[in-house]
Tab-separated table of C-alpha atoms and ligand atoms in Angstrom:
chain	number	residue	atom	x	y	z
A	1	UNK	CA	-24.593	-17.972	-6.089
A	2	UNK	CA	-23.933	-17.724	-2.361
A	3	UNK	CA	-26.347	-16.045	0.034
A	4	UNK	CA	-24.411	-12.792	0.166
A	5	UNK	CA	-24.539	-12.365	-3.560
A	6	UNK	CA	-28.165	-13.308	-3.773
A	7	UNK	CA	-29.059	-10.614	-1.282
A	8	UNK	CA	-26.971	-7.985	-2.959
A	9	UNK	CA	-27.805	-8.474	-6.597
A	10	UNK	CA	-30.854	-6.549	-7.621
A	11	UNK	CA	-31.833	-3.045	-8.511
A	12	UNK	CA	-29.590	-0.454	-10.079
A	13	UNK	CA	-30.299	1.825	-7.117
A	14	UNK	CA	-29.186	-0.871	-4.682
A	15	UNK	CA	-25.960	-1.328	-6.596
A	16	UNK	CA	-25.175	2.401	-6.626
A	17	UNK	CA	-25.924	2.783	-2.935
A	18	UNK	CA	-23.614	-0.135	-2.120
A	19	UNK	CA	-20.882	1.214	-4.406
A	20	UNK	CA	-21.086	4.702	-2.915
A	21	UNK	CA	-21.318	3.300	0.608
A	22	UNK	CA	-18.076	1.484	0.041
A	23	UNK	CA	-16.151	4.073	-2.036
A	24	UNK	CA	-17.022	7.132	0.053
A	25	UNK	CA	-15.203	6.995	3.350
A	26	UNK	CA	-12.188	8.079	5.333
A	27	UNK	CA	-10.213	8.294	2.089
A	28	UNK	CA	-12.199	11.405	1.148
A	29	UNK	CA	-12.260	13.196	4.476
A	30	UNK	CA	-9.321	11.930	6.450
A	31	UNK	CA	-6.715	10.865	3.872
A	32	UNK	CA	-7.232	13.309	1.000
A	33	UNK	CA	-6.673	16.583	2.955
A	34	UNK	CA	-3.610	15.267	4.728
A	35	UNK	CA	-1.864	14.032	1.589
A	36	UNK	CA	-2.759	17.232	-0.274
A	37	UNK	CA	-1.148	19.172	2.594
A	38	UNK	CA	1.954	16.987	2.398
A	39	UNK	CA	2.245	17.269	-1.370
A	40	UNK	CA	2.020	21.004	-1.778
A	41	UNK	CA	-1.659	21.737	-2.502
A	42	UNK	CA	-3.163	22.867	-5.818
A	43	UNK	CA	-0.791	21.161	-8.241
A	44	UNK	CA	-1.319	17.854	-6.467
A	45	UNK	CA	-5.114	18.355	-6.500
A	46	UNK	CA	-5.039	19.059	-10.225
A	47	UNK	CA	-2.885	16.002	-10.872
A	48	UNK	CA	-5.177	13.901	-8.687
A	49	UNK	CA	-8.282	15.024	-10.630
A	50	UNK	CA	-6.625	14.288	-13.970
A	51	UNK	CA	-5.581	10.858	-12.698
A	52	UNK	CA	-9.140	10.074	-11.595
A	53	UNK	CA	-10.070	10.300	-15.292
A	54	UNK	CA	-7.073	8.666	-16.936
A	55	UNK	CA	-6.226	5.989	-14.367
A	56	UNK	CA	-9.037	5.659	-11.800
A	57	UNK	CA	-12.043	5.545	-14.091
A	58	UNK	CA	-10.524	3.127	-16.637
A	59	UNK	CA	-9.384	0.744	-13.868
A	60	UNK	CA	-12.694	1.027	-12.041
A	61	UNK	CA	-14.669	0.196	-15.183
A	62	UNK	CA	-12.269	-2.705	-15.893
A	63	UNK	CA	-12.781	-4.187	-12.410
A	64	UNK	CA	-16.563	-3.848	-12.639
A	65	UNK	CA	-16.587	-5.571	-16.041
A	66	UNK	CA	-14.364	-8.348	-14.676
A	67	UNK	CA	-16.788	-8.972	-11.809
A	68	UNK	CA	-19.862	-8.680	-13.989
A	69	UNK	CA	-18.635	-11.208	-16.531
A	70	UNK	CA	-17.168	-13.766	-14.170
A	71	UNK	CA	-19.790	-13.376	-11.426
A	72	UNK	CA	-17.168	-13.914	-8.743
A	73	UNK	CA	-14.782	-12.249	-6.321
A	74	UNK	CA	-11.344	-11.175	-7.500
A	75	UNK	CA	-9.329	-14.289	-6.623
A	76	UNK	CA	-11.647	-16.864	-8.218
A	77	UNK	CA	-12.217	-14.467	-11.135
A	78	UNK	CA	-8.482	-14.166	-11.791
A	79	UNK	CA	-7.982	-17.894	-11.464
A	80	UNK	CA	-10.787	-18.547	-13.920
A	81	UNK	CA	-9.225	-16.189	-16.439
A	82	UNK	CA	-5.768	-17.544	-15.654
A	83	UNK	CA	-6.923	-20.957	-16.768
A	84	UNK	CA	-7.926	-19.503	-20.129
A	85	UNK	CA	-11.655	-19.702	-19.532
A	86	UNK	CA	-13.188	-20.673	-22.874
A	87	UNK	CA	-16.150	-18.344	-22.346
A	88	UNK	CA	-13.826	-15.413	-22.191
A	89	UNK	CA	-10.828	-16.100	-24.398
A	90	UNK	CA	-9.241	-19.300	-25.628
A	91	UNK	CA	-5.885	-18.326	-27.030
A	92	UNK	CA	-4.051	-17.741	-23.757
A	93	UNK	CA	-1.596	-19.753	-21.663
A	94	UNK	CA	-2.363	-21.226	-18.285
A	95	UNK	CA	-1.323	-18.699	-15.655
A	96	UNK	CA	-3.250	-19.968	-12.657
A	97	UNK	CA	-0.248	-19.794	-10.306
A	98	UNK	CA	0.423	-16.134	-11.080
A	99	UNK	CA	-3.265	-15.324	-10.762
A	100	UNK	CA	-3.488	-16.927	-7.332
A	101	UNK	CA	-0.592	-14.721	-6.217
A	102	UNK	CA	-2.288	-11.644	-7.658
A	103	UNK	CA	-5.533	-12.541	-5.879
A	104	UNK	CA	-3.723	-13.044	-2.604
A	105	UNK	CA	-1.998	-9.676	-3.021
A	106	UNK	CA	-5.451	-8.054	-3.182
A	107	UNK	CA	-6.601	-9.931	-0.070
A	108	UNK	CA	-3.408	-9.023	1.818
A	109	UNK	CA	-3.971	-5.363	0.961
A	110	UNK	CA	-7.528	-5.559	2.313
A	111	UNK	CA	-6.246	-6.981	5.607
A	112	UNK	CA	-3.408	-4.447	5.915
A	113	UNK	CA	-5.687	-1.511	5.125
A	114	UNK	CA	-8.484	-2.696	7.393
A	115	UNK	CA	-5.994	-2.888	10.277
A	116	UNK	CA	-5.296	0.877	10.253
A	117	UNK	CA	-8.623	1.992	8.757
A	118	UNK	CA	-10.168	0.672	11.932
A	119	UNK	CA	-7.799	2.686	14.108
A	120	UNK	CA	-8.883	5.890	12.347
A	121	UNK	CA	-12.523	4.771	12.610
A	122	UNK	CA	-11.831	4.493	16.360
A	123	UNK	CA	-10.686	8.138	16.370
A	124	UNK	CA	-13.959	9.111	14.682
A	125	UNK	CA	-15.884	7.148	17.287
A	126	UNK	CA	-14.005	8.967	20.032
A	127	UNK	CA	-14.969	12.380	18.629
A	128	UNK	CA	-18.553	11.241	18.140
A	129	UNK	CA	-18.655	10.268	21.809
A	130	UNK	CA	-16.950	13.501	22.872
A	131	UNK	CA	-19.479	15.624	21.005
A	132	UNK	CA	-22.371	13.471	22.176
A	133	UNK	CA	-21.521	14.077	25.802
A	134	UNK	CA	-21.161	17.758	24.965
A	135	UNK	CA	-17.583	18.070	26.096
A	136	UNK	CA	-16.457	19.782	22.939
A	137	UNK	CA	-19.123	22.470	23.020
A	138	UNK	CA	-18.090	26.120	23.294
A	139	UNK	CA	-17.662	26.190	27.020
A	140	UNK	CA	-16.478	22.620	27.352
A	141	UNK	CA	-13.344	20.701	26.597
A	142	UNK	CA	-10.699	22.299	24.438
A	143	UNK	CA	-10.434	20.524	21.023
A	144	UNK	CA	-6.656	20.541	21.322
A	145	UNK	CA	-6.816	18.774	24.699
A	146	UNK	CA	-9.282	16.256	23.330
A	147	UNK	CA	-6.863	15.443	20.546
A	148	UNK	CA	-3.829	15.076	22.766
A	149	UNK	CA	-5.696	12.939	25.286
A	150	UNK	CA	-6.521	10.603	22.392
A	151	UNK	CA	-3.122	10.657	20.674
A	152	UNK	CA	-1.193	10.165	23.906
A	153	UNK	CA	-3.286	7.256	25.079
A	154	UNK	CA	-2.395	4.159	23.061
A	155	UNK	CA	-4.601	1.790	25.011
A	156	UNK	CA	-7.598	4.055	24.525
A	157	UNK	CA	-6.951	3.783	20.790
A	158	UNK	CA	-6.653	0.011	21.052
A	159	UNK	CA	-9.959	-0.052	22.953
A	160	UNK	CA	-11.708	2.145	20.376
A	161	UNK	CA	-10.308	-0.017	17.586
A	162	UNK	CA	-11.611	-3.084	19.379
A	163	UNK	CA	-15.080	-1.543	19.747
A	164	UNK	CA	-15.136	-0.678	16.046
A	165	UNK	CA	-14.086	-4.222	15.142
A	166	UNK	CA	-16.876	-5.585	17.357
A	167	UNK	CA	-19.440	-3.424	15.574
A	168	UNK	CA	-18.043	-4.486	12.182
A	169	UNK	CA	-18.114	-8.132	13.254
A	170	UNK	CA	-21.710	-8.011	14.498
A	171	UNK	CA	-22.825	-6.360	11.272
A	172	UNK	CA	-20.812	-8.756	9.099
A	173	UNK	CA	-22.069	-11.886	10.848
A	174	UNK	CA	-25.711	-10.797	10.898
A	175	UNK	CA	-26.059	-8.568	7.898
A	176	UNK	CA	-26.320	-11.044	5.062
A	177	UNK	CA	-29.783	-10.004	3.966
A	178	UNK	CA	-29.715	-6.235	3.590
A	179	UNK	CA	-26.189	-5.066	2.836
A	180	UNK	CA	-25.111	-2.384	5.264
A	181	UNK	CA	-23.189	-0.502	2.577
A	182	UNK	CA	-26.510	0.177	0.898
A	183	UNK	CA	-27.988	1.656	4.047
A	184	UNK	CA	-24.840	3.668	4.613
A	185	UNK	CA	-25.017	4.767	0.964
A	186	UNK	CA	-28.490	6.171	1.666
A	187	UNK	CA	-27.036	8.452	4.347
A	188	UNK	CA	-24.264	9.750	2.075
A	189	UNK	CA	-26.299	12.351	0.138
A	190	UNK	CA	-27.172	13.876	3.540
A	191	UNK	CA	-23.494	13.858	4.406
A	192	UNK	CA	-22.721	15.616	1.105
A	193	UNK	CA	-25.191	18.388	1.955
A	194	UNK	CA	-23.611	18.724	5.404
A	195	UNK	CA	-20.171	18.908	3.803
A	196	UNK	CA	-21.324	21.723	1.518
A	197	UNK	CA	-22.804	23.657	4.473
A	198	UNK	CA	-19.631	23.185	6.524
A	199	UNK	CA	-17.457	24.216	3.578
A	200	UNK	CA	-19.416	27.468	3.315
A	201	UNK	CA	-19.018	28.055	7.049
A	202	UNK	CA	-15.331	27.282	6.845
A	203	UNK	CA	-14.928	29.716	3.940
A	204	UNK	CA	-16.116	32.516	6.211
A	205	UNK	CA	-13.091	32.072	8.501
A	206	UNK	CA	-10.072	34.364	8.132
A	207	UNK	CA	-7.825	31.755	6.483
A	208	UNK	CA	-10.156	31.231	3.499
A	209	UNK	CA	-8.291	33.248	0.849
A	210	UNK	CA	-4.942	31.715	1.647
A	211	UNK	CA	-6.535	28.282	1.814
A	212	UNK	CA	-8.202	28.564	-1.565
A	213	UNK	CA	-4.953	29.728	-3.066
A	214	UNK	CA	-3.127	26.783	-1.541
A	215	UNK	CA	-5.780	24.233	-2.456
A	216	UNK	CA	-6.753	25.395	-5.937
A	217	UNK	CA	-3.820	27.308	-7.385
A	218	UNK	CA	-1.416	24.853	-9.024
A	219	UNK	CA	2.135	25.673	-8.040
A	220	UNK	CA	4.028	22.860	-9.751
A	221	UNK	CA	7.278	23.678	-8.008
A	222	UNK	CA	5.782	22.173	-4.844
A	223	UNK	CA	5.489	18.715	-6.364
A	224	UNK	CA	8.122	16.140	-5.559
A	225	UNK	CA	9.281	13.048	-7.448
A	226	UNK	CA	6.980	10.865	-5.428
A	227	UNK	CA	3.853	13.012	-5.915
A	228	UNK	CA	2.705	11.100	-9.011
A	229	UNK	CA	2.909	7.739	-7.234
A	230	UNK	CA	1.125	9.139	-4.187
A	231	UNK	CA	-1.637	10.639	-6.298
A	232	UNK	CA	-2.184	7.347	-8.162
A	233	UNK	CA	-2.150	5.424	-4.877
A	234	UNK	CA	-4.762	7.755	-3.456
A	235	UNK	CA	-6.941	7.498	-6.576
A	236	UNK	CA	-6.924	3.705	-6.141
A	237	UNK	CA	-7.648	3.988	-2.413
A	238	UNK	CA	-10.506	6.442	-2.709
A	239	UNK	CA	-12.167	4.575	-5.593
A	240	UNK	CA	-11.597	1.206	-3.847
A	241	UNK	CA	-9.569	-0.126	-6.792
A	242	UNK	CA	-6.929	-2.841	-6.421
A	243	UNK	CA	-8.618	-4.423	-3.402
A	244	UNK	CA	-10.996	-6.485	-5.507
A	245	UNK	CA	-13.950	-4.583	-4.018
A	246	UNK	CA	-15.147	-3.343	-7.362
A	247	UNK	CA	-14.814	-6.851	-8.826
A	248	UNK	CA	-17.109	-8.185	-6.081
A	249	UNK	CA	-19.521	-5.291	-6.589
A	250	UNK	CA	-19.434	-5.914	-10.345
A	251	UNK	CA	-20.458	-9.496	-9.718
A	252	UNK	CA	-23.581	-8.309	-7.893
A	253	UNK	CA	-24.484	-5.495	-10.282
A	254	UNK	CA	-26.814	-7.459	-12.549
A	255	UNK	CA	-27.701	-6.565	-16.109
A	256	UNK	CA	-29.591	-3.359	-15.293
A	257	UNK	CA	-26.407	-1.359	-14.808
A	258	UNK	CA	-23.573	-0.985	-17.287
A	259	UNK	CA	-20.103	-0.961	-15.768
A	260	UNK	CA	-18.968	1.987	-17.841
A	261	UNK	CA	-21.725	4.336	-16.695
A	262	UNK	CA	-21.394	3.129	-13.082
A	263	UNK	CA	-17.622	3.731	-13.112
A	264	UNK	CA	-18.127	7.237	-14.416
A	265	UNK	CA	-20.775	8.171	-11.845
A	266	UNK	CA	-18.951	6.707	-8.852
A	267	UNK	CA	-15.734	8.516	-9.772
A	268	UNK	CA	-17.496	11.866	-10.210
A	269	UNK	CA	-19.386	11.624	-6.912
A	270	UNK	CA	-16.281	10.566	-5.040
A	271	UNK	CA	-14.148	13.387	-6.472
A	272	UNK	CA	-16.718	16.025	-5.528
A	273	UNK	CA	-16.767	14.686	-1.975
A	274	UNK	CA	-12.979	14.968	-1.727
A	275	UNK	CA	-12.965	18.493	-3.150
A	276	UNK	CA	-15.505	19.653	-0.588
A	277	UNK	CA	-13.487	18.000	2.167
A	278	UNK	CA	-10.475	20.089	1.107
A	279	UNK	CA	-12.528	23.283	0.913
A	280	UNK	CA	-13.815	22.560	4.420
A	281	UNK	CA	-10.475	21.703	6.039
A	282	UNK	CA	-7.905	24.093	4.561
A	283	UNK	CA	-9.426	27.428	5.699
A	284	UNK	CA	-9.223	26.019	9.240
A	285	UNK	CA	-5.580	25.086	8.735
A	286	UNK	CA	-4.760	28.619	7.596
A	287	UNK	CA	-6.911	30.273	10.288
A	288	UNK	CA	-4.777	28.819	13.026
A	289	UNK	CA	-1.309	29.797	14.114
A	290	UNK	CA	-0.564	26.149	14.957
A	291	UNK	CA	1.194	23.906	12.463
A	292	UNK	CA	-1.306	21.222	11.535
A	293	UNK	CA	-0.211	18.231	9.478
A	294	UNK	CA	-0.087	14.451	9.178
A	295	UNK	CA	-2.790	11.818	9.636
A	296	UNK	CA	-4.418	13.758	12.498
A	297	UNK	CA	-5.122	16.804	10.274
A	298	UNK	CA	-8.895	16.314	10.083
A	299	UNK	CA	-9.117	15.899	13.863
A	300	UNK	CA	-6.813	18.862	14.514
A	301	UNK	CA	-8.983	21.215	12.475
A	302	UNK	CA	-12.677	20.410	12.231
A	303	UNK	CA	-13.483	20.568	15.993
A	304	UNK	CA	-12.336	24.218	15.924
A	305	UNK	CA	-15.012	25.003	13.345
A	306	UNK	CA	-17.668	23.485	15.579
A	307	UNK	CA	-16.269	25.298	18.604
A	308	UNK	CA	-16.702	28.614	16.754
A	309	UNK	CA	-20.136	27.941	15.224
A	310	UNK	CA	-23.500	28.400	16.873
A	311	UNK	CA	-25.096	24.971	17.347
A	312	UNK	CA	-21.563	23.603	17.067
A	313	UNK	CA	-22.378	20.539	19.166
A	314	UNK	CA	-25.253	19.562	16.884
A	315	UNK	CA	-23.063	20.029	13.828
A	316	UNK	CA	-20.300	18.079	15.535
A	317	UNK	CA	-22.537	15.140	16.392
A	318	UNK	CA	-24.085	15.066	12.911
A	319	UNK	CA	-20.707	15.336	11.187
A	320	UNK	CA	-19.002	12.627	13.217
A	321	UNK	CA	-22.057	10.392	13.039
A	322	UNK	CA	-22.087	10.621	9.234
A	323	UNK	CA	-18.330	10.145	9.133
A	324	UNK	CA	-18.592	7.146	11.406
A	325	UNK	CA	-21.278	5.620	9.173
A	326	UNK	CA	-19.061	6.228	6.143
A	327	UNK	CA	-16.122	4.606	7.940
A	328	UNK	CA	-18.320	1.685	8.970
A	329	UNK	CA	-19.617	1.190	5.423
A	330	UNK	CA	-16.071	1.203	4.079
A	331	UNK	CA	-14.745	-1.085	6.817
A	332	UNK	CA	-17.505	-3.561	5.986
A	333	UNK	CA	-16.717	-3.116	2.279
A	334	UNK	CA	-13.052	-3.966	2.847
A	335	UNK	CA	-13.918	-6.918	5.076
A	336	UNK	CA	-16.525	-8.212	2.620
A	337	UNK	CA	-13.947	-8.114	-0.160
A	338	UNK	CA	-11.603	-10.346	1.818
A	339	UNK	CA	-14.504	-12.568	2.924
A	340	UNK	CA	-15.903	-13.016	-0.569
A	341	UNK	CA	-12.522	-14.360	-1.664
A	342	UNK	CA	-11.876	-16.474	1.392
A	343	UNK	CA	-15.358	-18.026	1.445
A	344	UNK	CA	-15.537	-18.593	-2.303
A	345	UNK	CA	-11.985	-19.725	-2.951
A	346	UNK	CA	-11.047	-21.482	0.273
A	347	UNK	CA	-14.616	-22.760	0.767
A	348	UNK	CA	-14.635	-21.529	4.356
A	349	UNK	CA	-17.853	-21.017	6.303
A	350	UNK	CA	-18.767	-17.315	6.516
A	351	UNK	CA	-18.984	-16.972	10.290
A	352	UNK	CA	-15.622	-18.658	10.765
A	353	UNK	CA	-14.052	-16.503	8.044
A	354	UNK	CA	-15.409	-13.310	9.684
A	355	UNK	CA	-13.991	-14.214	13.083
A	356	UNK	CA	-10.572	-15.324	11.789
A	357	UNK	CA	-10.151	-12.291	9.501
A	358	UNK	CA	-11.178	-9.825	12.208
A	359	UNK	CA	-8.951	-11.487	14.811
A	360	UNK	CA	-5.920	-11.226	12.488
A	361	UNK	CA	-6.723	-7.598	11.617
A	362	UNK	CA	-7.184	-6.664	15.266
A	363	UNK	CA	-3.814	-8.071	16.298
A	364	UNK	CA	-2.101	-6.205	13.443
A	365	UNK	CA	-4.002	-2.991	14.247
A	366	UNK	CA	-2.263	-2.680	17.623
A	367	UNK	CA	0.847	-1.349	15.827
A	368	UNK	CA	-0.845	1.645	14.132
A	369	UNK	CA	-2.939	2.223	17.286
A	370	UNK	CA	0.242	2.717	19.291
A	371	UNK	CA	2.014	4.760	16.600
A	372	UNK	CA	1.211	8.161	18.157
A	373	UNK	CA	2.338	7.186	21.641
A	374	UNK	CA	4.168	4.012	22.757
A	375	UNK	CA	5.727	3.582	19.306
A	376	UNK	CA	6.228	7.265	18.496
A	377	UNK	CA	9.990	6.947	18.772
A	378	UNK	CA	9.947	4.614	15.767
A	379	UNK	CA	9.965	6.515	12.519
A	380	UNK	CA	10.435	5.249	8.983
A	381	UNK	CA	11.801	7.821	6.545
A	382	UNK	CA	10.704	10.536	8.996
A	383	UNK	CA	7.144	9.181	9.153
A	384	UNK	CA	5.252	7.560	12.016
A	385	UNK	CA	4.545	3.847	11.705
A	386	UNK	CA	0.907	4.603	10.817
A	387	UNK	CA	1.866	7.000	8.062
A	388	UNK	CA	4.648	4.775	6.707
A	389	UNK	CA	2.293	1.791	6.708
A	390	UNK	CA	-0.437	3.741	4.935
A	391	UNK	CA	2.089	5.068	2.397
A	392	UNK	CA	3.641	1.678	1.657
A	393	UNK	CA	0.365	-0.207	1.269
A	394	UNK	CA	-1.403	2.467	-0.765
A	395	UNK	CA	1.404	3.972	-2.858
A	396	UNK	CA	3.090	0.676	-3.681
A	397	UNK	CA	1.014	-2.439	-3.123
A	398	UNK	CA	-2.360	-1.008	-4.086
A	399	UNK	CA	-1.112	0.578	-7.292
A	400	UNK	CA	0.614	-2.667	-8.210
A	401	UNK	CA	-2.493	-4.712	-7.522
A	402	UNK	CA	-4.724	-2.349	-9.529
A	403	UNK	CA	-2.240	-2.514	-12.391
A	404	UNK	CA	-2.145	-6.325	-12.379
A	405	UNK	CA	-5.945	-6.605	-12.363
A	406	UNK	CA	-6.160	-4.167	-15.283
A	407	UNK	CA	-3.584	-6.163	-17.255
A	408	UNK	CA	-5.660	-9.297	-16.730
A	409	UNK	CA	-8.766	-7.471	-17.955
A	410	UNK	CA	-6.967	-6.270	-21.080
A	411	UNK	CA	-5.182	-9.491	-21.925
A	412	UNK	CA	-7.670	-12.116	-20.874
A	413	UNK	CA	-11.147	-10.782	-21.554
A	414	UNK	CA	-12.324	-10.843	-25.120
A	415	UNK	CA	-12.542	-7.355	-26.599
A	416	UNK	CA	-16.086	-8.068	-27.795
A	417	UNK	CA	-17.154	-8.721	-24.180
A	418	UNK	CA	-15.592	-5.452	-23.063
A	419	UNK	CA	-17.109	-3.511	-25.934
A	420	UNK	CA	-20.553	-4.958	-25.249
A	421	UNK	CA	-20.696	-3.073	-21.942
A	422	UNK	CA	-20.139	0.272	-23.641
A	423	UNK	CA	-22.719	-0.587	-26.309
A	424	UNK	CA	-25.182	-1.482	-23.603
A	425	UNK	CA	-24.413	1.857	-21.960
A	426	UNK	CA	-25.036	3.617	-25.283
A	427	UNK	CA	-28.447	1.944	-25.571
A	428	UNK	CA	-29.420	2.858	-22.008
A	429	UNK	CA	-27.941	6.350	-21.808
A	430	UNK	CA	-26.453	8.173	-24.765
A	431	UNK	CA	-25.204	6.912	-28.169
A	432	UNK	CA	-21.933	8.794	-27.532
A	433	UNK	CA	-21.033	6.174	-24.932
A	434	UNK	CA	-20.251	3.593	-27.620
A	435	UNK	CA	-17.512	5.897	-28.908
A	436	UNK	CA	-15.983	6.218	-25.442
A	437	UNK	CA	-14.837	2.597	-25.690
A	438	UNK	CA	-11.910	3.599	-27.919
A	439	UNK	CA	-10.675	6.110	-25.322
A	440	UNK	CA	-11.167	3.683	-22.455
A	441	UNK	CA	-9.338	0.954	-24.360
A	442	UNK	CA	-6.399	3.284	-24.997
A	443	UNK	CA	-6.334	4.442	-21.378
A	444	UNK	CA	-6.494	0.997	-19.799
A	445	UNK	CA	-4.024	-0.541	-22.269
A	446	UNK	CA	-1.373	2.153	-22.484
A	447	UNK	CA	-1.893	5.402	-20.621
A	448	UNK	CA	-2.864	4.167	-17.159
A	449	UNK	CA	-0.265	1.351	-16.969
A	450	UNK	CA	2.461	3.731	-18.187
A	451	UNK	CA	1.527	6.296	-15.535
A	452	UNK	CA	1.413	3.631	-12.814
A	453	UNK	CA	4.850	2.336	-13.762
A	454	UNK	CA	6.225	5.871	-13.925
A	455	UNK	CA	4.659	6.716	-10.562
A	456	UNK	CA	6.143	3.610	-8.949
A	457	UNK	CA	9.576	4.243	-10.504
A	458	UNK	CA	9.674	7.929	-9.502
A	459	UNK	CA	9.003	6.996	-5.894
A	460	UNK	CA	12.330	5.202	-5.886
A	461	UNK	CA	14.172	8.458	-6.505
B	1	PFF	N1	-12.675	4.021	-0.765
B	1	PFF	C1	-12.687	3.972	0.669
B	1	PFF	C2	-12.304	5.331	1.212
B	1	PFF	O1	-12.035	6.229	0.421
B	1	PFF	O2	-12.296	5.498	2.413
B	1	PFF	C3	-11.742	2.912	1.185
B	1	PFF	C4	-12.207	1.540	0.818
B	1	PFF	C5	-13.494	1.141	1.138
B	1	PFF	C6	-11.410	0.686	0.129
B	1	PFF	C7	-13.958	-0.118	0.784
B	1	PFF	C8	-11.846	-0.572	-0.222
B	1	PFF	C9	-13.103	-0.958	0.119
B	1	PFF	F1	-13.517	-2.155	-0.156
């Protein structure tokens, strides 16, 4: 066991805090509202929630079980199963080559996501600084000006991205003992309470009725052929599936937690967070006469709520501080996933791996950082480079990676090993959990893969 794992294995509470610290992030507050807006509202939300249960939860549980039973990160875990590990299952062919490719796909996704996740984290940092110096208070800077001075200034975005990378690097190099995701996880219940308060405030604005209708009423005519694929991609993104993160976390979870109950709880918490984010953002979209859309949606809307509210600056600082912590926890989670694989599989020293990975990510991140300004003339399918990048990695690569990992779980891990987790859950929680295995087995074997394939195919139309 390497030093990272040693420090992270332990109590059930520690595991949950780390899992929530890594799952809850920009996906809930930044990505979810903007893709709901792009995909027509309520029908997409309903489809997303259904997919959390039939695709997200089964995959999440599968990844946790894979990590728990192999005790390693995704790449070494896949390779071990690819070789037909006798502890797991003996009657399978040697597929090490394919497994190495699958593991590298997961690592590539982590690098590609971290590159733009950091740019958005830089935006959050900018707003945190703006509110901290009081320039977005009632009498101060106009939120719209603040946004355009950020979006129009590519080098400012590169600088903010660099600062975020520096913070991530310092934490990653030093923070072997404690696990920053855990500490971030501790702040997340406070963030949830803040989200609920802000949602209530937002519901008192004039756009609330229209917003609730848009966000909660399912008008299926607004869905497009690609909505299914986008919803599945987002489910994977928000639950951190397909990166290998949940495999790593599973390897630290210890015997006190069963993967099936953890998967269920993480998915429920994460979905509630996203729903509140939507309830908070959409009334602000409908209260304004401006057309808000795209990846800047969160930043176009939420400062207006603070500008209207008494103690808006305090709310603004608290909100962006919590959001920054969430973004930091997730950035570290993504980096740790890549590091766990690189250090374990390539036998590279941790410090060196941190510096090389961050340097590569930083160079790549310059493209999304310039997407709203120097590169804004480049569009792909009508989308900015940032949006096209996010869409390609999440809606295609991530879904594919999650699907491959789930196939490995189904085909390579002995059914008795899988079932044992649900039986353990039944002993610890409720006897009904043992029966859930049949549903999970059906979902991960047939339903979820079929939906993923359909989602990928429909995106081609
Ligand atoms: N689930 C995170 C979010 O919704 O922002 C993104 C993420 C974090 C993915 C950590 C992967 C990871 F390891």
